[in-house]
CSV table of N, CA and C and ligand atoms in Angstrom, one decimal:
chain,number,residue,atom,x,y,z
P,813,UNK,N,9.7,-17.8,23.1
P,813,UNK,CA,9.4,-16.4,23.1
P,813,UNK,C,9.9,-15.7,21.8
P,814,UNK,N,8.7,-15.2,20.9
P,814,UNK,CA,9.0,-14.7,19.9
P,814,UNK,C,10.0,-13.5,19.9
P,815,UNK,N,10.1,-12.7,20.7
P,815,UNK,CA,10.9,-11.4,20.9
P,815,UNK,C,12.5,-11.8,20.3
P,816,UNK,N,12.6,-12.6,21.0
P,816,UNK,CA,14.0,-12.9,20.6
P,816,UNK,C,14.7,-13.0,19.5
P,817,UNK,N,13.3,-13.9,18.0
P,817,UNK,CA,13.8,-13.4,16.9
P,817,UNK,C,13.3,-12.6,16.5
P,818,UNK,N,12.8,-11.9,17.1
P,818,UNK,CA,12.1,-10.3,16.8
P,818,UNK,C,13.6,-9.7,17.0
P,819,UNK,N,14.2,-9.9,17.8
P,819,UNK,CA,15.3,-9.2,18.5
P,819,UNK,C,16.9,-9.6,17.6
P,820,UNK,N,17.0,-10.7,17.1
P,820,UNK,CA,18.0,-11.0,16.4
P,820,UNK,C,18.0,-10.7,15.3
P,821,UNK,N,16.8,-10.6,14.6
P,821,UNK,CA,16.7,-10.0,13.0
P,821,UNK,C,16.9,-8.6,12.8
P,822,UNK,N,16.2,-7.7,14.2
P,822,UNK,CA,16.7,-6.3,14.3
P,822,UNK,C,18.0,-6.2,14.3
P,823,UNK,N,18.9,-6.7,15.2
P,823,UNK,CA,20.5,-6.7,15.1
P,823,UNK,C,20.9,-7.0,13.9
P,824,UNK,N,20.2,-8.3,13.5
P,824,UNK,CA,20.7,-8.0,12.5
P,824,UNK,C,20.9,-7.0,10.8
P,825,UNK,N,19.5,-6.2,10.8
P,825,UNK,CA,19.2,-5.5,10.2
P,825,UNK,C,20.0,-4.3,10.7
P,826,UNK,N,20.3,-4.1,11.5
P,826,UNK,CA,20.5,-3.2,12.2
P,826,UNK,C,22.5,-3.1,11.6
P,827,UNK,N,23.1,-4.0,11.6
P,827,UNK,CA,24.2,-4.5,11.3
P,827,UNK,C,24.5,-4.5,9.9
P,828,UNK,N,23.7,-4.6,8.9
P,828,UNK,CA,23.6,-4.2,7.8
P,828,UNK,C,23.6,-3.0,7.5
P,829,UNK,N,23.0,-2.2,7.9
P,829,UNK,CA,23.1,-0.6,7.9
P,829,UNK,C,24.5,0.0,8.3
P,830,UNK,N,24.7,-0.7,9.5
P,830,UNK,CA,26.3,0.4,9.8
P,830,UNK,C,27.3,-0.4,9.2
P,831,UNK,N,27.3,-1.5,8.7
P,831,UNK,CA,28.3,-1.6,7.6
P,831,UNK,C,28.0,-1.2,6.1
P,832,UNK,N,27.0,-1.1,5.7
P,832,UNK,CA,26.8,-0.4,4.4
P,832,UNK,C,26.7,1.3,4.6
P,833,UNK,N,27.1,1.6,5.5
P,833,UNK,CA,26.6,3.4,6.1
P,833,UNK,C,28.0,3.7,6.6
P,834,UNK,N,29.3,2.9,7.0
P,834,UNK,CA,30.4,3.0,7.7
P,834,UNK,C,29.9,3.5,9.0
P,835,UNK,N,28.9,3.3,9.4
P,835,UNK,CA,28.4,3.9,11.0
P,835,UNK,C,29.3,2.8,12.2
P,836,UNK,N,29.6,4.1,13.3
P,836,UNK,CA,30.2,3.0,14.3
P,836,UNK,C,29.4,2.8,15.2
P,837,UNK,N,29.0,3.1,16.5
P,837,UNK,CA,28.2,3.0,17.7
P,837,UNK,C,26.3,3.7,17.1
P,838,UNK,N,25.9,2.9,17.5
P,838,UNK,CA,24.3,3.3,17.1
P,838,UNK,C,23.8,3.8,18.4
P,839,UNK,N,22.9,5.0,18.5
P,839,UNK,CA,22.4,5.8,19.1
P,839,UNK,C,21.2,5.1,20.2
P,840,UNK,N,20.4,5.4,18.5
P,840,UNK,CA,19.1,5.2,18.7
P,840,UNK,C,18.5,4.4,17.9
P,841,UNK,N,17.4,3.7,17.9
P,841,UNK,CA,16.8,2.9,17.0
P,841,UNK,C,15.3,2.4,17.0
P,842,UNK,N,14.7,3.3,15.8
P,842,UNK,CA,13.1,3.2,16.0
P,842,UNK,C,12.3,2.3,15.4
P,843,UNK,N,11.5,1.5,16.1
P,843,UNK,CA,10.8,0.4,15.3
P,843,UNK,C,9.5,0.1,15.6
P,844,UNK,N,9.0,-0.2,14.4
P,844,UNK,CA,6.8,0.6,14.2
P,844,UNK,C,6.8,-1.4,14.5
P,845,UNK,N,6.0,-1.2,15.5
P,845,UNK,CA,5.5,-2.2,16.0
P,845,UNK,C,4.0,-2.8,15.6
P,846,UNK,N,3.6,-3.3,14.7
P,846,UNK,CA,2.6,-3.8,14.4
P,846,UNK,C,1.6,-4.6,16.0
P,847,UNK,N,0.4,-4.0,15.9
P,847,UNK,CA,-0.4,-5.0,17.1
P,847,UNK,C,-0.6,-6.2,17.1
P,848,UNK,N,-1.2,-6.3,16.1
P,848,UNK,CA,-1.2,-7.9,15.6
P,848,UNK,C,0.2,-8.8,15.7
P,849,UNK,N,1.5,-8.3,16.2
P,849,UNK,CA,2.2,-8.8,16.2
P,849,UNK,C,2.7,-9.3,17.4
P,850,UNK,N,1.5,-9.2,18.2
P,850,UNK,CA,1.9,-9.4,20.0
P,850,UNK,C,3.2,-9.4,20.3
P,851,UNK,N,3.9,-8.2,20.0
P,851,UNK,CA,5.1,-8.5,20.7
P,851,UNK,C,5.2,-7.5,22.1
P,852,UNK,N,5.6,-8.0,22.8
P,852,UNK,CA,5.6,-7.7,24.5
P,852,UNK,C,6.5,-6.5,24.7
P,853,UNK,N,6.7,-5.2,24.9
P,853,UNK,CA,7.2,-4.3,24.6
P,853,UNK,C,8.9,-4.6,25.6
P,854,UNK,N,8.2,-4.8,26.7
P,854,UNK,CA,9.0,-5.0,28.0
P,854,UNK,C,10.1,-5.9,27.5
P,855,UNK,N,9.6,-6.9,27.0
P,855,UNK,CA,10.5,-8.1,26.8
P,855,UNK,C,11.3,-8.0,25.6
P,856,UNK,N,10.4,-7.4,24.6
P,856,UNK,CA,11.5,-6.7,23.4
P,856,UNK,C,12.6,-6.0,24.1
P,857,UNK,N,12.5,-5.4,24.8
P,857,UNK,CA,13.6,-4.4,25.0
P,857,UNK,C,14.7,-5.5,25.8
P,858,UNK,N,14.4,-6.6,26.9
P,858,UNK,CA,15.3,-7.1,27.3
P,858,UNK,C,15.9,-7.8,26.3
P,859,UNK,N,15.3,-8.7,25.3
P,859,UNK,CA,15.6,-9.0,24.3
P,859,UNK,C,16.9,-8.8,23.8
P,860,UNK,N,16.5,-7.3,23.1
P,860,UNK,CA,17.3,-6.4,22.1
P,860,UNK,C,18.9,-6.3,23.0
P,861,UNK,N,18.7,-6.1,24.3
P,861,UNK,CA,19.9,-6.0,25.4
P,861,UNK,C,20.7,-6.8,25.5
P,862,UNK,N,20.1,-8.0,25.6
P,862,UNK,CA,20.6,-9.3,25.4
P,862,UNK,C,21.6,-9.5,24.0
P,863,UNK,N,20.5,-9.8,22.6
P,863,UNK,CA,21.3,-9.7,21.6
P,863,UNK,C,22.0,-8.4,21.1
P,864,UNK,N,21.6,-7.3,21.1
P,864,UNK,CA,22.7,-6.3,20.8
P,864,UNK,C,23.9,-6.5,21.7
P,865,UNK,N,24.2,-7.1,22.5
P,865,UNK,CA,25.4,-7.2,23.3
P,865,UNK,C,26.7,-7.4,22.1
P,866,UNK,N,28.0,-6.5,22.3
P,866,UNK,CA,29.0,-6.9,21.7
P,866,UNK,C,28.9,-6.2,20.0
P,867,UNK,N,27.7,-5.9,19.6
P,867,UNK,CA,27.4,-5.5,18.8
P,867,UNK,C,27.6,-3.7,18.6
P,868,UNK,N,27.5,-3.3,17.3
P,868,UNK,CA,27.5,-1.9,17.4
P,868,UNK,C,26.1,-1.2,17.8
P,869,UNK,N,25.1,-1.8,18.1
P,869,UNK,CA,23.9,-2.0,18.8
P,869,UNK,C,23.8,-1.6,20.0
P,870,UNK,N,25.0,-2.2,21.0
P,870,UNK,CA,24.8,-2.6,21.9
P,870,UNK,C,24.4,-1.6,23.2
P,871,UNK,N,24.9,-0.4,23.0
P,871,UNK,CA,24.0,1.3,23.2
P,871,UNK,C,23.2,1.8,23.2
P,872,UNK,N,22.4,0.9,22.5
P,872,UNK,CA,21.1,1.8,21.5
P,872,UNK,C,20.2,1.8,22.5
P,873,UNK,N,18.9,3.2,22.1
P,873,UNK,CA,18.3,3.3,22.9
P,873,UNK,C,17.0,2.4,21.8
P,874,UNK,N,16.0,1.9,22.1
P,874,UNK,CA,15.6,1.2,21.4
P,874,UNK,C,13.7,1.8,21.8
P,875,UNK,N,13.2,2.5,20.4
P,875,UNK,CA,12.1,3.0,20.8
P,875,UNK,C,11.1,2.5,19.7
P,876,UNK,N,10.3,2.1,20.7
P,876,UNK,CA,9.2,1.3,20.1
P,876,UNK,C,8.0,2.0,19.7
P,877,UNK,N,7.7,1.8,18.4
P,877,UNK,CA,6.1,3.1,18.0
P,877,UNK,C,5.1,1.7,17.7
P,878,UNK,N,3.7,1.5,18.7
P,878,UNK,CA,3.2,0.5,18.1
P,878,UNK,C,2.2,1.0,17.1
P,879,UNK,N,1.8,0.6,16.6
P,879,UNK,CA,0.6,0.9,14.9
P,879,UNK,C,-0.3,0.0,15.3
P,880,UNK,N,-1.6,0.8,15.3
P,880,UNK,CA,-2.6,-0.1,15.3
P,880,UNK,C,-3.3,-0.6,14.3
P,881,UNK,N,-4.1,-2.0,14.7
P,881,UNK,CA,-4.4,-2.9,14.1
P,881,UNK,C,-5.5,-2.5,13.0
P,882,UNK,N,-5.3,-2.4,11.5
P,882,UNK,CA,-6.8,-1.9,10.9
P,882,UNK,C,-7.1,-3.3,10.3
P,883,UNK,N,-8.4,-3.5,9.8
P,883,UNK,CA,-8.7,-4.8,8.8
P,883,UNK,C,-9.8,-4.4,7.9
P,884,UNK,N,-10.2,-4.9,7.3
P,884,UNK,CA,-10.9,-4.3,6.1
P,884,UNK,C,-11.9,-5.5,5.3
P,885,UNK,N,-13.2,-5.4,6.1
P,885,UNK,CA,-14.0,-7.0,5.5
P,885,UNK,C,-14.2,-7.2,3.9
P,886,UNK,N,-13.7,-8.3,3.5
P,886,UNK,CA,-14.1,-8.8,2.1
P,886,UNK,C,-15.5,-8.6,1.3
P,887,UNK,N,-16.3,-8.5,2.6
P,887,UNK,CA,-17.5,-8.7,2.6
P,887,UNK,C,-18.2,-7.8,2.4
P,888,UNK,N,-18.1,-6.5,3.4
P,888,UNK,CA,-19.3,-5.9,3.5
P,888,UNK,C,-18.4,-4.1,3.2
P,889,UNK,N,-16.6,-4.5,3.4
P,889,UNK,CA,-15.8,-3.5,2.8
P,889,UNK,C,-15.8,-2.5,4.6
P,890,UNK,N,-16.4,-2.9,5.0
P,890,UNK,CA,-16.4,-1.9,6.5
P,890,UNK,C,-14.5,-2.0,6.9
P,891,UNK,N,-14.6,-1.1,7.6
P,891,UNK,CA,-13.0,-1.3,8.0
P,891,UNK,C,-13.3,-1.2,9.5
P,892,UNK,N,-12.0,-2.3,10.4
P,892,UNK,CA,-12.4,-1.7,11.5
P,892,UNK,C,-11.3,-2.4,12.3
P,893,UNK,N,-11.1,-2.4,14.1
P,893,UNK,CA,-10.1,-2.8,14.6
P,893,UNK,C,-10.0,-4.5,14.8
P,894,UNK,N,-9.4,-5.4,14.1
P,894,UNK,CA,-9.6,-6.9,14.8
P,894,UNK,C,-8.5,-6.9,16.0
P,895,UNK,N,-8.7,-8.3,16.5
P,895,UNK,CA,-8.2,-8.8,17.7
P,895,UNK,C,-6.9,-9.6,16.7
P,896,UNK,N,-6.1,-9.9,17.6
P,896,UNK,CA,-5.3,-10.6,16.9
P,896,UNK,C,-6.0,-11.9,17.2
P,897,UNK,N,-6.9,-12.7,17.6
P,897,UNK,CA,-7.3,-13.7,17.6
P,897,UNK,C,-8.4,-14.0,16.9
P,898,UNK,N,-9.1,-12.5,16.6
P,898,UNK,CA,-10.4,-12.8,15.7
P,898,UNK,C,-10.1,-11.3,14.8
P,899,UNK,N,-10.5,-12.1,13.4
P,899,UNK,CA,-10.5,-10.9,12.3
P,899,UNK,C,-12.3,-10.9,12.5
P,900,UNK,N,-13.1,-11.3,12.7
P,900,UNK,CA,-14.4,-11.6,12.4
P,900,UNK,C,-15.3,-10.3,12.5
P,901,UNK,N,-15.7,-9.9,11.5
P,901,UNK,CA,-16.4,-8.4,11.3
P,901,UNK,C,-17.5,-8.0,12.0
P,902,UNK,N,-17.3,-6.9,12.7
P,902,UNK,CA,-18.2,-6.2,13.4
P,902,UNK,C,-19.5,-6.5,13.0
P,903,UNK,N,-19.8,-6.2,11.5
P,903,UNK,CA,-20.6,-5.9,11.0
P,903,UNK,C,-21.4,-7.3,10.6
P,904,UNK,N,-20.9,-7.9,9.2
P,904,UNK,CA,-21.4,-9.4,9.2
P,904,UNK,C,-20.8,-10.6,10.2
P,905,UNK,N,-20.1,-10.0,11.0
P,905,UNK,CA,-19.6,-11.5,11.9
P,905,UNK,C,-19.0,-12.9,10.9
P,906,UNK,N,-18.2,-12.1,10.0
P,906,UNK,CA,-17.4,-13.4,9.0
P,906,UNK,C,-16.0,-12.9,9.1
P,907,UNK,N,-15.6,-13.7,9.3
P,907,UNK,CA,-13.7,-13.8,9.4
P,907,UNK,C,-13.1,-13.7,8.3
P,908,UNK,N,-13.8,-13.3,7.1
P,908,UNK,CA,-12.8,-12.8,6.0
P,908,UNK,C,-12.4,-11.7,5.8
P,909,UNK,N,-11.6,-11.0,6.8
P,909,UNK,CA,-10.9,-9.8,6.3
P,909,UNK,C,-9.7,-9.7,5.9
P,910,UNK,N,-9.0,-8.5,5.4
P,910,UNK,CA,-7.8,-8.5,4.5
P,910,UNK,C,-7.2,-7.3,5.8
P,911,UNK,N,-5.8,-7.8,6.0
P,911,UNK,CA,-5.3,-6.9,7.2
P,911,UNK,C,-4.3,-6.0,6.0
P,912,UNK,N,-5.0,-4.5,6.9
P,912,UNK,CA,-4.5,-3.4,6.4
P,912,UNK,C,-3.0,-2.4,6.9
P,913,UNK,N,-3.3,-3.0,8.2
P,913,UNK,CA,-2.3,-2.4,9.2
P,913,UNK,C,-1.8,-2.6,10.5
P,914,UNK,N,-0.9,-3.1,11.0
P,914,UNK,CA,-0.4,-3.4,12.3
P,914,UNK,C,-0.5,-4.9,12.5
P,915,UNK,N,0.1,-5.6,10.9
P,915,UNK,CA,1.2,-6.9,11.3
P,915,UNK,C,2.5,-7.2,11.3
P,916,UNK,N,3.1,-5.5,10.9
P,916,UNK,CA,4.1,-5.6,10.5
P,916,UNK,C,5.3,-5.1,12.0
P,917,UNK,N,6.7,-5.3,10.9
P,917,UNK,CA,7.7,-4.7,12.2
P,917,UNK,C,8.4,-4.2,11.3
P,918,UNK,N,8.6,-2.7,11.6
P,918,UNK,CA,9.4,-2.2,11.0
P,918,UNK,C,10.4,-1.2,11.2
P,919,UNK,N,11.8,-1.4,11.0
P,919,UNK,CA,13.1,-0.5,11.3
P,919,UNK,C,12.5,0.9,10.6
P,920,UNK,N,12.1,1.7,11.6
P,920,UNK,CA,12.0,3.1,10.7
P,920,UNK,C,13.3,4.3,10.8
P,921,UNK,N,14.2,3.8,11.5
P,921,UNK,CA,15.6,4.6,11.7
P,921,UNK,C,16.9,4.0,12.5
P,922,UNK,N,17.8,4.3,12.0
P,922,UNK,CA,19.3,4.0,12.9
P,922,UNK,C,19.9,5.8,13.0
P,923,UNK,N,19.8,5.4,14.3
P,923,UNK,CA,20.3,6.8,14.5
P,923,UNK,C,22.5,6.8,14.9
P,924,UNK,N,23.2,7.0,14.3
P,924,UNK,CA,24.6,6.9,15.1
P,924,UNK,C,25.1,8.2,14.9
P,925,UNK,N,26.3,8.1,16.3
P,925,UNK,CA,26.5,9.2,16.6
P,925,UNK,C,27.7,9.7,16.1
P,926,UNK,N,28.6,9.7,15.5
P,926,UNK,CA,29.3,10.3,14.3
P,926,UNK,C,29.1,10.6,12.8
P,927,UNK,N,27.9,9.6,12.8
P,927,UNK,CA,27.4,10.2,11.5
P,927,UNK,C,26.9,11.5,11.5
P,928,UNK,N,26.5,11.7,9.9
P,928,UNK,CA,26.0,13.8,10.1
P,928,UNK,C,24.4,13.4,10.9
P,929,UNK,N,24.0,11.9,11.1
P,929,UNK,CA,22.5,12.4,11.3
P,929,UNK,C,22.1,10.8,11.7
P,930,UNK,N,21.1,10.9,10.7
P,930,UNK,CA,19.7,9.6,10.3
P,930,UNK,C,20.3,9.1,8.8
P,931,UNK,N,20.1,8.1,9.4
P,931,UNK,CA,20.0,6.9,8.1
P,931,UNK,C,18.9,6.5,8.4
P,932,UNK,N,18.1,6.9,7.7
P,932,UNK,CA,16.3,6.5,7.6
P,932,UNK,C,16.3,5.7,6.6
P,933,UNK,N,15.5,4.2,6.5
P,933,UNK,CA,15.7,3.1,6.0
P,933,UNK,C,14.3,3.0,5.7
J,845,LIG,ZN1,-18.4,-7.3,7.1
């Protein structure tokens, strides 16, 4: 189950920031979910529970924004939504597209609660 190192690199990212921020307990914590990244929302979150345990994490409310998928044919330049199993274009029906948006995972905030605020990353 990929979540899990979906879930350990967040901690660990996550872990980096409140030691380079002196942050103690983390709030909240937002993360742009790419589609193409099939990650299971549900299961991320058990995930994150799991490994944030013991951590300064271990609190956090953990909010997921997913981003949808754009792609962009080589071919004919159309842009449009693929599947995560087929890039193959609407238009010419050729699988050379260049992905534009929603493969990624990304920490877009650590929120803690004695800090003045956001450490936006
Ligand atoms: Zn095309």
């Amino acid at each position: 189950m990929h979540e899990f190192s979906v879930a350990e690199s967040l901690v660990e990212q996550i872990g980096e920031i409140v030691a380079e921020n002196g942050l103690a307990e983390v709030d909240r914590v937002e993360l742009e979910v790419g589609e193409l990244r099939q990650v299971v929302p549900e299961i991320l979150q058990l995930a994150f529970r799991e490994t944030a345990r013991d951590t300064p994490a271990e609190a956090a409310e953990l909010v997921l924004k997913e981003v949808e998928a754009r792609a962009e044919c080589r071919r004919c330049r159309r842009t449009f939504r693929p599947d995560p199993w087929d890039y193959s274009c609407p238009a010419c029906d050729v699988a050379d597209a260049k992905v534009l948006a929603g493969d990624g995972l990304v920490l877009k905030s650590v929120v803690a609660s004695e800090s003045s605020g956001v450490a936006v990353v």
